[in-house]
Short mmCIF file of C-alpha atoms and ligand atoms in Angstrom, two decimals:
data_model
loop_
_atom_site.label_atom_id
_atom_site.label_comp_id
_atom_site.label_asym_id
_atom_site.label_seq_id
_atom_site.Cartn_x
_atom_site.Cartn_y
_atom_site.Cartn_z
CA UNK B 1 -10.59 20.71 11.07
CA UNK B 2 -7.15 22.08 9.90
CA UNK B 3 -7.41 21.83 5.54
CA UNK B 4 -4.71 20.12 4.35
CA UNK B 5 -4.18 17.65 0.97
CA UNK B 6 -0.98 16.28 0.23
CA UNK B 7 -1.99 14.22 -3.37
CA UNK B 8 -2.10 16.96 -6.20
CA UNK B 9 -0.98 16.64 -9.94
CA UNK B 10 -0.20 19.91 -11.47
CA UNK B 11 0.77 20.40 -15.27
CA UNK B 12 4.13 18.58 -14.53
CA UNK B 13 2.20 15.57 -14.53
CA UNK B 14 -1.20 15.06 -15.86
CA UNK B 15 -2.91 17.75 -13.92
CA UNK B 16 -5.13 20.74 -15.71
CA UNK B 17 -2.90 24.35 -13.89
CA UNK B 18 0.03 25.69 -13.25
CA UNK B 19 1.52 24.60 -9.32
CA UNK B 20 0.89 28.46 -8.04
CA UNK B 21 -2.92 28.28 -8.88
CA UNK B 22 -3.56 25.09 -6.68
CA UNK B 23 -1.63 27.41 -4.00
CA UNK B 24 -3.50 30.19 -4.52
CA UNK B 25 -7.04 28.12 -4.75
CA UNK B 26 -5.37 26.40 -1.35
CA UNK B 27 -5.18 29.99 0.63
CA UNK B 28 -8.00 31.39 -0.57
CA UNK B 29 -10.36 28.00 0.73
CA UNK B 30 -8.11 27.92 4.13
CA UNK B 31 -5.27 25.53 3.77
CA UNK B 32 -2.68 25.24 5.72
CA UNK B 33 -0.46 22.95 4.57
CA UNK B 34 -0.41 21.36 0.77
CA UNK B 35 1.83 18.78 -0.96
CA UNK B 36 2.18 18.26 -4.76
CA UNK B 37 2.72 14.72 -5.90
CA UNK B 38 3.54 14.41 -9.64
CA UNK B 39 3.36 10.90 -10.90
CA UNK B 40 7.27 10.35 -10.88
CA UNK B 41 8.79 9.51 -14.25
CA UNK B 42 9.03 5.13 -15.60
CA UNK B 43 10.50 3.51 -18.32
CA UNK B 44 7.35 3.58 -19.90
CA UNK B 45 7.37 7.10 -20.23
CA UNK B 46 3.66 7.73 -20.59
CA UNK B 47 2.33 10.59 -20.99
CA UNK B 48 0.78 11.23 -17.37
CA UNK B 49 4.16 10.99 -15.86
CA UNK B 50 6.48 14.23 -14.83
CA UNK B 51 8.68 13.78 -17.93
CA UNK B 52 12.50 13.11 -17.00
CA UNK B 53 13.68 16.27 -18.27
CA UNK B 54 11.56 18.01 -16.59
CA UNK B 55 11.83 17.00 -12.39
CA UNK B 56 14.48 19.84 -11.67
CA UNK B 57 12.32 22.38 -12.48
CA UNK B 58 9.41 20.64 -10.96
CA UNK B 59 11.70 20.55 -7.64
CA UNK B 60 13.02 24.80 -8.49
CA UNK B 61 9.17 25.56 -9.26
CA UNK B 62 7.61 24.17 -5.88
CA UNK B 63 10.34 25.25 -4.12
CA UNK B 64 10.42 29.12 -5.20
CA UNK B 65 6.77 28.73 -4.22
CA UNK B 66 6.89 27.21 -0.61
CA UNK B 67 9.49 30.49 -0.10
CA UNK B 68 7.55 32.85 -1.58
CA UNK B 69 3.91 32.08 -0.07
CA UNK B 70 5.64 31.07 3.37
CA UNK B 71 3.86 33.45 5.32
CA UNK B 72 0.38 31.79 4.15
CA UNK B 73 0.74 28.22 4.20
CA UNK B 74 3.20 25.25 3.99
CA UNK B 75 3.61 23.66 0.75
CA UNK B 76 5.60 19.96 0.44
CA UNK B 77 7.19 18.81 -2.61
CA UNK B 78 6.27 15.21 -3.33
CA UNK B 79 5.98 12.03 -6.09
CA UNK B 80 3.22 9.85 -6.51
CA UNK B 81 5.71 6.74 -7.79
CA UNK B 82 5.07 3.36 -9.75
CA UNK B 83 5.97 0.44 -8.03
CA UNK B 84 7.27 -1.72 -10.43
CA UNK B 85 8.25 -4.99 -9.26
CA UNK B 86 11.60 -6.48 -10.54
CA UNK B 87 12.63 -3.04 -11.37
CA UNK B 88 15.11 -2.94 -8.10
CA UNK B 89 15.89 0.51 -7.68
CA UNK B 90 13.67 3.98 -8.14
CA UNK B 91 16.27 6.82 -7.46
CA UNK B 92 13.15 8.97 -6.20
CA UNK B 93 12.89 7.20 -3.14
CA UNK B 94 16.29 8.00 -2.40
CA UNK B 95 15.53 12.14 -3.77
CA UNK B 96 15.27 14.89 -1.09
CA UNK B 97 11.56 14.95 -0.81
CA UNK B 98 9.44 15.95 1.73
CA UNK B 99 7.13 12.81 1.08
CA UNK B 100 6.10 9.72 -1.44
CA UNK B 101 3.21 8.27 -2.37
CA UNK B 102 3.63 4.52 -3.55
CA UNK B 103 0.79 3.18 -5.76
CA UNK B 104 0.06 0.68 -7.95
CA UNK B 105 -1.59 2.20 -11.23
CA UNK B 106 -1.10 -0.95 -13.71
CA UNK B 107 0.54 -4.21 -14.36
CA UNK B 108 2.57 -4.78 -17.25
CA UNK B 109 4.75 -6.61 -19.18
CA UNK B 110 8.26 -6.40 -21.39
CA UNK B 111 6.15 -4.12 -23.48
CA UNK B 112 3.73 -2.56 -22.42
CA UNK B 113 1.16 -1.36 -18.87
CA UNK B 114 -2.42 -3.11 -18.37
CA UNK B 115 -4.23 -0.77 -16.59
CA UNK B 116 -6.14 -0.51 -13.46
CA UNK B 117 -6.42 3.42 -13.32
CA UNK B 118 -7.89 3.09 -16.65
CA UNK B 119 -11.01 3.56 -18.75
CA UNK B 120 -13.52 -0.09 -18.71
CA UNK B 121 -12.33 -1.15 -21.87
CA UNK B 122 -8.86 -1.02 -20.94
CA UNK B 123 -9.65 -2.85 -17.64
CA UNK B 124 -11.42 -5.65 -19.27
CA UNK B 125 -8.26 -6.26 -21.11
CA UNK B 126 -6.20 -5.93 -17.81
CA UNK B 127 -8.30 -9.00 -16.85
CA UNK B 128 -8.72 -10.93 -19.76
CA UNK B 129 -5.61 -10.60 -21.49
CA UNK B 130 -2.70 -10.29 -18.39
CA UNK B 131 -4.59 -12.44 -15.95
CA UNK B 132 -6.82 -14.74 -18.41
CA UNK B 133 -9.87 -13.45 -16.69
CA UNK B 134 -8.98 -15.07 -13.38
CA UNK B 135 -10.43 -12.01 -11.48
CA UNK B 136 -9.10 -13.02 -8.09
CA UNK B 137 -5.69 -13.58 -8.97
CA UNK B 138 -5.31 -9.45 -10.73
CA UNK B 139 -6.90 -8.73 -7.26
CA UNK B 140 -4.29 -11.28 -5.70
CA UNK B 141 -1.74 -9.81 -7.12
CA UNK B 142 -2.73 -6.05 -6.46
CA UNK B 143 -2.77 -5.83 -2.98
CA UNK B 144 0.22 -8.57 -3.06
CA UNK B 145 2.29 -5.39 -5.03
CA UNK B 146 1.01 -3.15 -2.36
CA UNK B 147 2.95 -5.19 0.36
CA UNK B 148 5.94 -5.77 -2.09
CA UNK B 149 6.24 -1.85 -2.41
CA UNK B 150 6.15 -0.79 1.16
CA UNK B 151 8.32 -4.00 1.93
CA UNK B 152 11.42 -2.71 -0.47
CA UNK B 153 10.77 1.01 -0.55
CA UNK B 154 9.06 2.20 2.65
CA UNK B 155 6.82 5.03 0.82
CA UNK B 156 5.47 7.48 3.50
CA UNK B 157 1.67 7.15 1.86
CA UNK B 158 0.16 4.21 0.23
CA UNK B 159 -2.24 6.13 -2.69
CA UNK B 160 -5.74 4.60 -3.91
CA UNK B 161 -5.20 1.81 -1.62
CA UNK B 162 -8.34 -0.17 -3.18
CA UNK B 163 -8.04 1.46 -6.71
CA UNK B 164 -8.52 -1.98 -7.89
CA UNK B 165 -12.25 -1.21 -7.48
CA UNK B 166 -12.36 1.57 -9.74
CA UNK B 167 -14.46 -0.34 -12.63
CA UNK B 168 -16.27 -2.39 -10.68
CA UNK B 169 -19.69 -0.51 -10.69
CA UNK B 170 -22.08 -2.97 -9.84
CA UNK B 171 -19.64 -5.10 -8.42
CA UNK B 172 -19.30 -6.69 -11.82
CA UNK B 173 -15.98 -8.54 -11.29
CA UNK B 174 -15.77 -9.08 -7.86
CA UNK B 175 -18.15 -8.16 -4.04
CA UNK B 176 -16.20 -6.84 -1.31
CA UNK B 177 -18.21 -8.22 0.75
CA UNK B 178 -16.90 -11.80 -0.04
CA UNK B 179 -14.52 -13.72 2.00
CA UNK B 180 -11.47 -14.03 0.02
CA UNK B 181 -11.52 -10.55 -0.99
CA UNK B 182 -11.84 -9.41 2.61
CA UNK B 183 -9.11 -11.86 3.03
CA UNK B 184 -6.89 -9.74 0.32
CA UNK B 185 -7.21 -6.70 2.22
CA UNK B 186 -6.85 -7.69 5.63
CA UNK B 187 -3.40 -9.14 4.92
CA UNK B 188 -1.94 -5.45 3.32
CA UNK B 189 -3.99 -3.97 6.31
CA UNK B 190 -2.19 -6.13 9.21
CA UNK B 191 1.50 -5.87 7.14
CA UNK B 192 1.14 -2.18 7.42
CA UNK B 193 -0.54 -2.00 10.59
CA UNK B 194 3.49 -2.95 11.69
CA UNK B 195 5.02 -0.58 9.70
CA UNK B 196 3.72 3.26 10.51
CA UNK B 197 2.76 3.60 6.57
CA UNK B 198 -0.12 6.13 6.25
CA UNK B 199 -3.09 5.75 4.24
CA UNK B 200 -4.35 8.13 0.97
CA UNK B 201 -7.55 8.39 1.97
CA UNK B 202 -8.72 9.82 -1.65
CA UNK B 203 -11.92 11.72 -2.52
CA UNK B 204 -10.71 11.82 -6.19
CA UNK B 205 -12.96 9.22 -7.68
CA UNK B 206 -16.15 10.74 -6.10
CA UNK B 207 -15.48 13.79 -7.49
CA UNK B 208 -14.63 12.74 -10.46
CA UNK B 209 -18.01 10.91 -10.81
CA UNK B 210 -16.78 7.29 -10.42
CA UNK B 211 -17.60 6.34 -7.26
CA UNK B 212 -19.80 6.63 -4.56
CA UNK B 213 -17.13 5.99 -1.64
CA UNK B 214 -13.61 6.89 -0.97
CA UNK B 215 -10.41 5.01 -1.69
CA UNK B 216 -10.53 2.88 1.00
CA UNK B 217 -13.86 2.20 1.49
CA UNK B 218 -15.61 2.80 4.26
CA UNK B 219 -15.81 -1.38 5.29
CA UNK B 220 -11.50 -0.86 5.18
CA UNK B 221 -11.07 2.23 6.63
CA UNK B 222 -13.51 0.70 9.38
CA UNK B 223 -10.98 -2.10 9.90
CA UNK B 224 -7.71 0.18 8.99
CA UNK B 225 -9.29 2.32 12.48
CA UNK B 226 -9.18 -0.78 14.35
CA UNK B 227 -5.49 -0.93 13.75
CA UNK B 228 -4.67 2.44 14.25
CA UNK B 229 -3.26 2.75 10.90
CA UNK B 230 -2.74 6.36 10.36
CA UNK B 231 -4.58 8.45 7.57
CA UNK B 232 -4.08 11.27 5.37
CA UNK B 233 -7.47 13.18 3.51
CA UNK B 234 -6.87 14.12 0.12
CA UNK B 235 -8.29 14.69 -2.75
CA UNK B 236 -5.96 13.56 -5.65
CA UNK B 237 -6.80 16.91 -7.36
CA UNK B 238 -6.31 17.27 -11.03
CA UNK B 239 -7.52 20.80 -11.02
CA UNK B 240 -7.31 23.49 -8.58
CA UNK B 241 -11.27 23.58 -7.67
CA UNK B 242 -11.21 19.91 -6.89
CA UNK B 243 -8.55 20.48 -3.91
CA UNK B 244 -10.92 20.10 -0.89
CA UNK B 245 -13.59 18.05 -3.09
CA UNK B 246 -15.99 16.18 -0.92
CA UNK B 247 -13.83 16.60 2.28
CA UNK B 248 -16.77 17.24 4.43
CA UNK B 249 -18.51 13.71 2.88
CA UNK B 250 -15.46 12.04 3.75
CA UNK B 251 -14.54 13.21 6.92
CA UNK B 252 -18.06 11.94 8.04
CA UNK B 253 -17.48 8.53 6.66
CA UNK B 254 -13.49 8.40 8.67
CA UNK B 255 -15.60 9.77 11.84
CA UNK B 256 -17.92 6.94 11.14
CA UNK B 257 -14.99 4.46 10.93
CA UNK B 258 -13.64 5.55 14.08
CA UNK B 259 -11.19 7.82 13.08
CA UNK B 260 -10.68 11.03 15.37
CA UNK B 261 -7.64 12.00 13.66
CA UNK B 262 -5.94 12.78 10.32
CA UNK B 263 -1.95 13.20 9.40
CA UNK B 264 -0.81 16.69 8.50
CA UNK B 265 2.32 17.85 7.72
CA UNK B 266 4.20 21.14 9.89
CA UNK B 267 7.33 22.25 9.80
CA UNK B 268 8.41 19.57 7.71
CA UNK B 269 7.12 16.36 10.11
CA UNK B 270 3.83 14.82 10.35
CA UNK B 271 2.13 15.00 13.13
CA UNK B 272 -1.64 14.15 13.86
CA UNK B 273 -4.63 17.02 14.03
CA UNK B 274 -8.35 15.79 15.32
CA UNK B 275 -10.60 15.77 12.26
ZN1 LIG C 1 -2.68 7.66 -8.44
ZN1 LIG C 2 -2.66 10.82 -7.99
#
């Protein structure tokens, strides 16, 4: 299998090293091709995000390195961008990138985010607080987002797609195996089954410890197969030794699905490469 991961946050965003270690972790493991994704800047200004002042030299940075490491591997210069709904334009998608993710990290209001990608606590207050502990409408209205985004902005990668598992140990909140939640996901699953988007398939939240499957899970990515919608591996790296994190797990689990094929990134256009 070729090594590639195109979802990476460096210290421009939230991630723990400099952009030219995660390059020089990448050629030392055997990458070919790498793409950093800093989560692009919001109104809220929090302090994960690539902060305003600071995307030129996030664009000058990974572009001195994809000249000066050329002759070892690729390296792509993405976002990993909000959607925020009512907020009708996000200049990013518009930037000369080589790529965007489009996830859905929170809800929010006038003032302030309720998070998914967020510690239980938080969560619980996502769900009782935003969506008065009416668990299937915050799931409702997640994956209803998800089609919103690629609907108005067309992002090349939908991240996390089912991030809106991520405290649900013990299926606390919600099963997946239930009917109206299969429901949920079948309806972003057939939207962008039309549209060519690619899937993050994500190894971040096993390595991290959270989780025992990928984002999607195994039951989706089962079903995303069926419909030929296209996938990317990644690992949603926060440091430069989690860049190929459980890879090998998870390219037995796509293989399982029914994948035969990932989408990597040469010359500056994806093409597909047999897992
Ligand atoms: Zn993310
Ligand atoms: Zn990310």
């Amino acid at each position: 299998m070729i090594k590639t991961n195109y979802h990476m946050h460096s210290n421009y965003s939230d991630g723990k090293a400099d952009p030219e270690d995660y390059v020089k972790t990448a050629i030392e493991k055997g990458f070919v091709s790498i793409g950093f994704t800093e989560h692009g800047p919001t109104k809220f200004k929090k302090p994960w995000e690539l902060k305003p002042e600071n995307v030129g030299k996030y664009f000058f940075e990974i572009d001195r390195l994809k000249k000066l490491y050329a002759d070892k591997i690729e390296i792509y210069c993405g976002l990993e961008l909000d959607f925020l709904p009512g907020v009708e334009s996000n200049d990013f998608y518009e930037h000369d990138l080589d790529y965007r993710i489009g996830s859905i990290h929170y809800f929010f209001d006038d003032e302030d985010i309720y998070g998914v990608d967020c510690n239980f606590e938080e969560f619980k207050k996502t769900i009782f607080d935003y969506f008065s502990g009416d668990v299937r409408k915050m799931v409702g209205e997640f994956y209803s987002r998800i089609i919103q985004m690629v609907d108005k902005f067309r992002p090349e990668i939908i991240g996390h797609f089912d991030l809106i598992k991520i405290n649900n140990f013990n299926m606390q909140f919600f099963s997946e195996d239930e009917k109206w939640y299969i429901d949920e996901v079948m309806k972003v699953l057939d939207y962008i089954s039309s549209k060519g988007t690619m899937l993050d398939v994500n190894t971040g939240g096993i390595t991290r410890g959270y989780l025992t499957e990928p984002y999607p899970s195994a039951w989706v990515l089962r079903e995303s197969a069926r419909l030929k919608i296209p996938v990317t591996l990644n690992s949603d790296a926060h440091r430069p030794e989690h860049i190929d994190g459980n890879f090998e797990l998870v390219t037995q689990i796509l293989k399982d699905a029914g994948y035969r094929e990932k989408m990597i990134m040469r010359g500056g256009k994806w093409e597909s490469s047999e897992l």
